[in-house]
Tab-separated table of C-alpha atoms and ligand atoms in Angstrom:
chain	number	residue	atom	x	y	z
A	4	UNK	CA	0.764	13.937	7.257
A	5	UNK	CA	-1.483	10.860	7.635
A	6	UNK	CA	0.870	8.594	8.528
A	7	UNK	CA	4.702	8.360	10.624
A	8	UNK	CA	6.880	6.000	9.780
A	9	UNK	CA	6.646	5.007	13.587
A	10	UNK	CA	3.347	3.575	12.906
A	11	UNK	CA	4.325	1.156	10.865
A	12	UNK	CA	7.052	-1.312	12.565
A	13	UNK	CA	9.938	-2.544	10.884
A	14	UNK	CA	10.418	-6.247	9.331
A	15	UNK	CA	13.535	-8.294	9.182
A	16	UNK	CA	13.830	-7.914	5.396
A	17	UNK	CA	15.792	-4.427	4.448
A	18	UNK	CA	14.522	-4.550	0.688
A	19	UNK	CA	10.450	-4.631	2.308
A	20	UNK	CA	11.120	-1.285	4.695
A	21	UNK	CA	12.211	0.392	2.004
A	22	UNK	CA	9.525	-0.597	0.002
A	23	UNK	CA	6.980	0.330	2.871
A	24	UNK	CA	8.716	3.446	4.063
A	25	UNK	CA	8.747	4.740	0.558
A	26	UNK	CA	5.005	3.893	0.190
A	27	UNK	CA	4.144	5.715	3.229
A	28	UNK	CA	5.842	8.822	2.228
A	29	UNK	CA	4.010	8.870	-1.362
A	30	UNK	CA	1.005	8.219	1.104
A	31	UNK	CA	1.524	11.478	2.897
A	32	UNK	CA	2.458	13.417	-0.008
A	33	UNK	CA	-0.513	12.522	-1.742
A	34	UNK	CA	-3.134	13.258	1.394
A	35	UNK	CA	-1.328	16.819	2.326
A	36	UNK	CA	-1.986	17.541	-1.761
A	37	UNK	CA	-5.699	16.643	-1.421
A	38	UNK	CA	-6.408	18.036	2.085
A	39	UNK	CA	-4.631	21.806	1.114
A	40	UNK	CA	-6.513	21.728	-2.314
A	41	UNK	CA	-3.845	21.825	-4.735
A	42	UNK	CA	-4.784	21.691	-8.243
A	43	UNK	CA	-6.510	18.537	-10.214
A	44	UNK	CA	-3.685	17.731	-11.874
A	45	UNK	CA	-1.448	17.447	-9.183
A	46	UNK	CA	-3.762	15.156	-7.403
A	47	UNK	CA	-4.175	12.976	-10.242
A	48	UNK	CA	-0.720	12.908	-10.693
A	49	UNK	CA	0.128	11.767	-7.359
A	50	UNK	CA	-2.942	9.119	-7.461
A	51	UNK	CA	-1.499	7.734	-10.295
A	52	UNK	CA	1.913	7.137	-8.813
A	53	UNK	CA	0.314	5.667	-5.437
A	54	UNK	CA	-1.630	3.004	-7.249
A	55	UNK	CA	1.532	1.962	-9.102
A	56	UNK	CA	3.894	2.160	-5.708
A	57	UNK	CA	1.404	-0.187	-4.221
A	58	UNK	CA	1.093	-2.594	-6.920
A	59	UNK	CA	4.466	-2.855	-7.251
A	60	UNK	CA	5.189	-3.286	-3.054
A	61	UNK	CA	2.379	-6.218	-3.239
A	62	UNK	CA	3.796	-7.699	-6.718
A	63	UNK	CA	7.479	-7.640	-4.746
A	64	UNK	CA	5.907	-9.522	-2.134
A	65	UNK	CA	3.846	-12.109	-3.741
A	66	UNK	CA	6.943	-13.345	-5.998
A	67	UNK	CA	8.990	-12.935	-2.996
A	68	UNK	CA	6.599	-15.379	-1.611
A	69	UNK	CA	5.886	-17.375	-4.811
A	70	UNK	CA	9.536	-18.217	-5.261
A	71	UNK	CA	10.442	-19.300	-1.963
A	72	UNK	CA	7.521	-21.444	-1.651
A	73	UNK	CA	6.524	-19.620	1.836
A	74	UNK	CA	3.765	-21.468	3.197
A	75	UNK	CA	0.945	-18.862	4.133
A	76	UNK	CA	1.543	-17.204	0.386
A	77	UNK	CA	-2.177	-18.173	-0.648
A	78	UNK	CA	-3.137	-15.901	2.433
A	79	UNK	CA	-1.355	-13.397	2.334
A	80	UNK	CA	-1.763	-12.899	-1.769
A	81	UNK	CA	-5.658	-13.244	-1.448
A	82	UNK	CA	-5.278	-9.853	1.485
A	83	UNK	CA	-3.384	-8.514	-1.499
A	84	UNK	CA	-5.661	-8.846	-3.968
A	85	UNK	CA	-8.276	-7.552	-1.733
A	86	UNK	CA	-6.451	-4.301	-1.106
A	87	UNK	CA	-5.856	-3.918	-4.831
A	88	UNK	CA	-9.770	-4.531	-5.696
A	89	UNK	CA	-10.770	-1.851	-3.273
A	90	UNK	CA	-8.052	0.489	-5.136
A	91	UNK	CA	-9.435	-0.415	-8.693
A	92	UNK	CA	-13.051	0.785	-7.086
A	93	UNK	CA	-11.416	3.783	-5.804
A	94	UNK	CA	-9.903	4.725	-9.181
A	95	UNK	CA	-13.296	4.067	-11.076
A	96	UNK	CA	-15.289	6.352	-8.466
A	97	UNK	CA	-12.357	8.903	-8.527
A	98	UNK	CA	-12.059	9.256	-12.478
A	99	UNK	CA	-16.377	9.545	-12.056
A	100	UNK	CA	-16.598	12.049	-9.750
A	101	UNK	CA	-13.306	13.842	-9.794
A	102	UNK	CA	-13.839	14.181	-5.933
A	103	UNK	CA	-10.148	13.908	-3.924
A	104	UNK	CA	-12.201	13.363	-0.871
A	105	UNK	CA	-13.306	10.087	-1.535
A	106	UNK	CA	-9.664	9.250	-2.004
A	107	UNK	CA	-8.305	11.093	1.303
A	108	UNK	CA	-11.387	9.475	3.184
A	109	UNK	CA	-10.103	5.558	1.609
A	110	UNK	CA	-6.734	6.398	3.083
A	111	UNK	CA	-7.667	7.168	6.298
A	112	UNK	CA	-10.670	4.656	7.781
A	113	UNK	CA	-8.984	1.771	4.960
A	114	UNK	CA	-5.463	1.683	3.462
A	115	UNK	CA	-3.753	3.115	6.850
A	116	UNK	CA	-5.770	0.708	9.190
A	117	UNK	CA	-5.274	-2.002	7.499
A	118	UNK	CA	-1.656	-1.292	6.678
A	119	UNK	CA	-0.806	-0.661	10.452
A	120	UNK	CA	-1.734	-4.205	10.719
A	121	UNK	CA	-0.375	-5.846	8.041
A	122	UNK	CA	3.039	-5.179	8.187
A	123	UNK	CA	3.638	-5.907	11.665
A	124	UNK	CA	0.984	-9.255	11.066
A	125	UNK	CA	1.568	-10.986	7.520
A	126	UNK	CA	4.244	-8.824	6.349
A	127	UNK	CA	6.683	-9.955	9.165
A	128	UNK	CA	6.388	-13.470	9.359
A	129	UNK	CA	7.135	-13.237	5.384
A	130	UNK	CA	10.425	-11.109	6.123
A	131	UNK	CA	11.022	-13.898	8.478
A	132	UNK	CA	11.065	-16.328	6.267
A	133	UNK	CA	11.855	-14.850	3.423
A	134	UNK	CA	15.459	-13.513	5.480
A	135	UNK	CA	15.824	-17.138	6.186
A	136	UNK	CA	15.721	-18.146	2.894
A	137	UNK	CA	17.467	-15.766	0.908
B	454	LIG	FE1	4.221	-5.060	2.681
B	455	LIG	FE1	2.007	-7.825	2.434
């Protein structure tokens, strides 16, 4: 395991901690499969499903933010979009060099870090606002 849930604090929105604590299990499952070498396959498998958890968690959140005309939502989208260029990188090296390292190695000195700060940073003044508004 890379990540606890314990890590990553909670928000006042329901529907975003299930979004995140979902995400950080797929996280987990996918960095024990490349760190006890289970087969290619698996690993891609798992990959695949990551990138679309996460572009769905950041999707829910931008039109979250979008429709509720939350003032910071340029910010926080552009962080997004960041996080989702790195991933598109990641995926283009992975499918070159069919290493799982470079994947494992992303997740722990980028993804993690920067998600341990997020969510208690960005994330929870959204759920804030966003359990204001709904
Ligand atoms: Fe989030
Ligand atoms: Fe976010």
């Amino acid at each position: 395991m890379l990540l606890s849930k314990d890590r990553v604090p909670q928000v006042p929105l329901m529907e975003m901690n299930e979004i995140h604590f979902e995400e950080i299990d797929l996280l987990n499952e996918l960095y024990d499969t490349i760190k006890s070498q289970k087969p290619m396959e698996q690993i891609e498998k798992l990959f695949n499903e990551f990138l679309e958890d996460v572009r769905y968690h950041l999707e829910f959140e931008n039109n979250a933010m979008k429709e509720s005309g939350f003032f910071a939502y340029p910010m926080h989208r552009q962080e997004h979009e960041m996080r989702l260029q790195e991933l598109d990188q990641l995926k283009e090296q992975f499918e070159k060099t069919k290493n799982p390292e470079i994947i494992s190695t992303y997740l722990e000195q980028k993804f993690v870090p920067w998600l341990i700060i997020h969510v208690p940073t960005m994330d929870n003044v959204t759920a804030q606002y966003l359990a204001d508004y709904l």
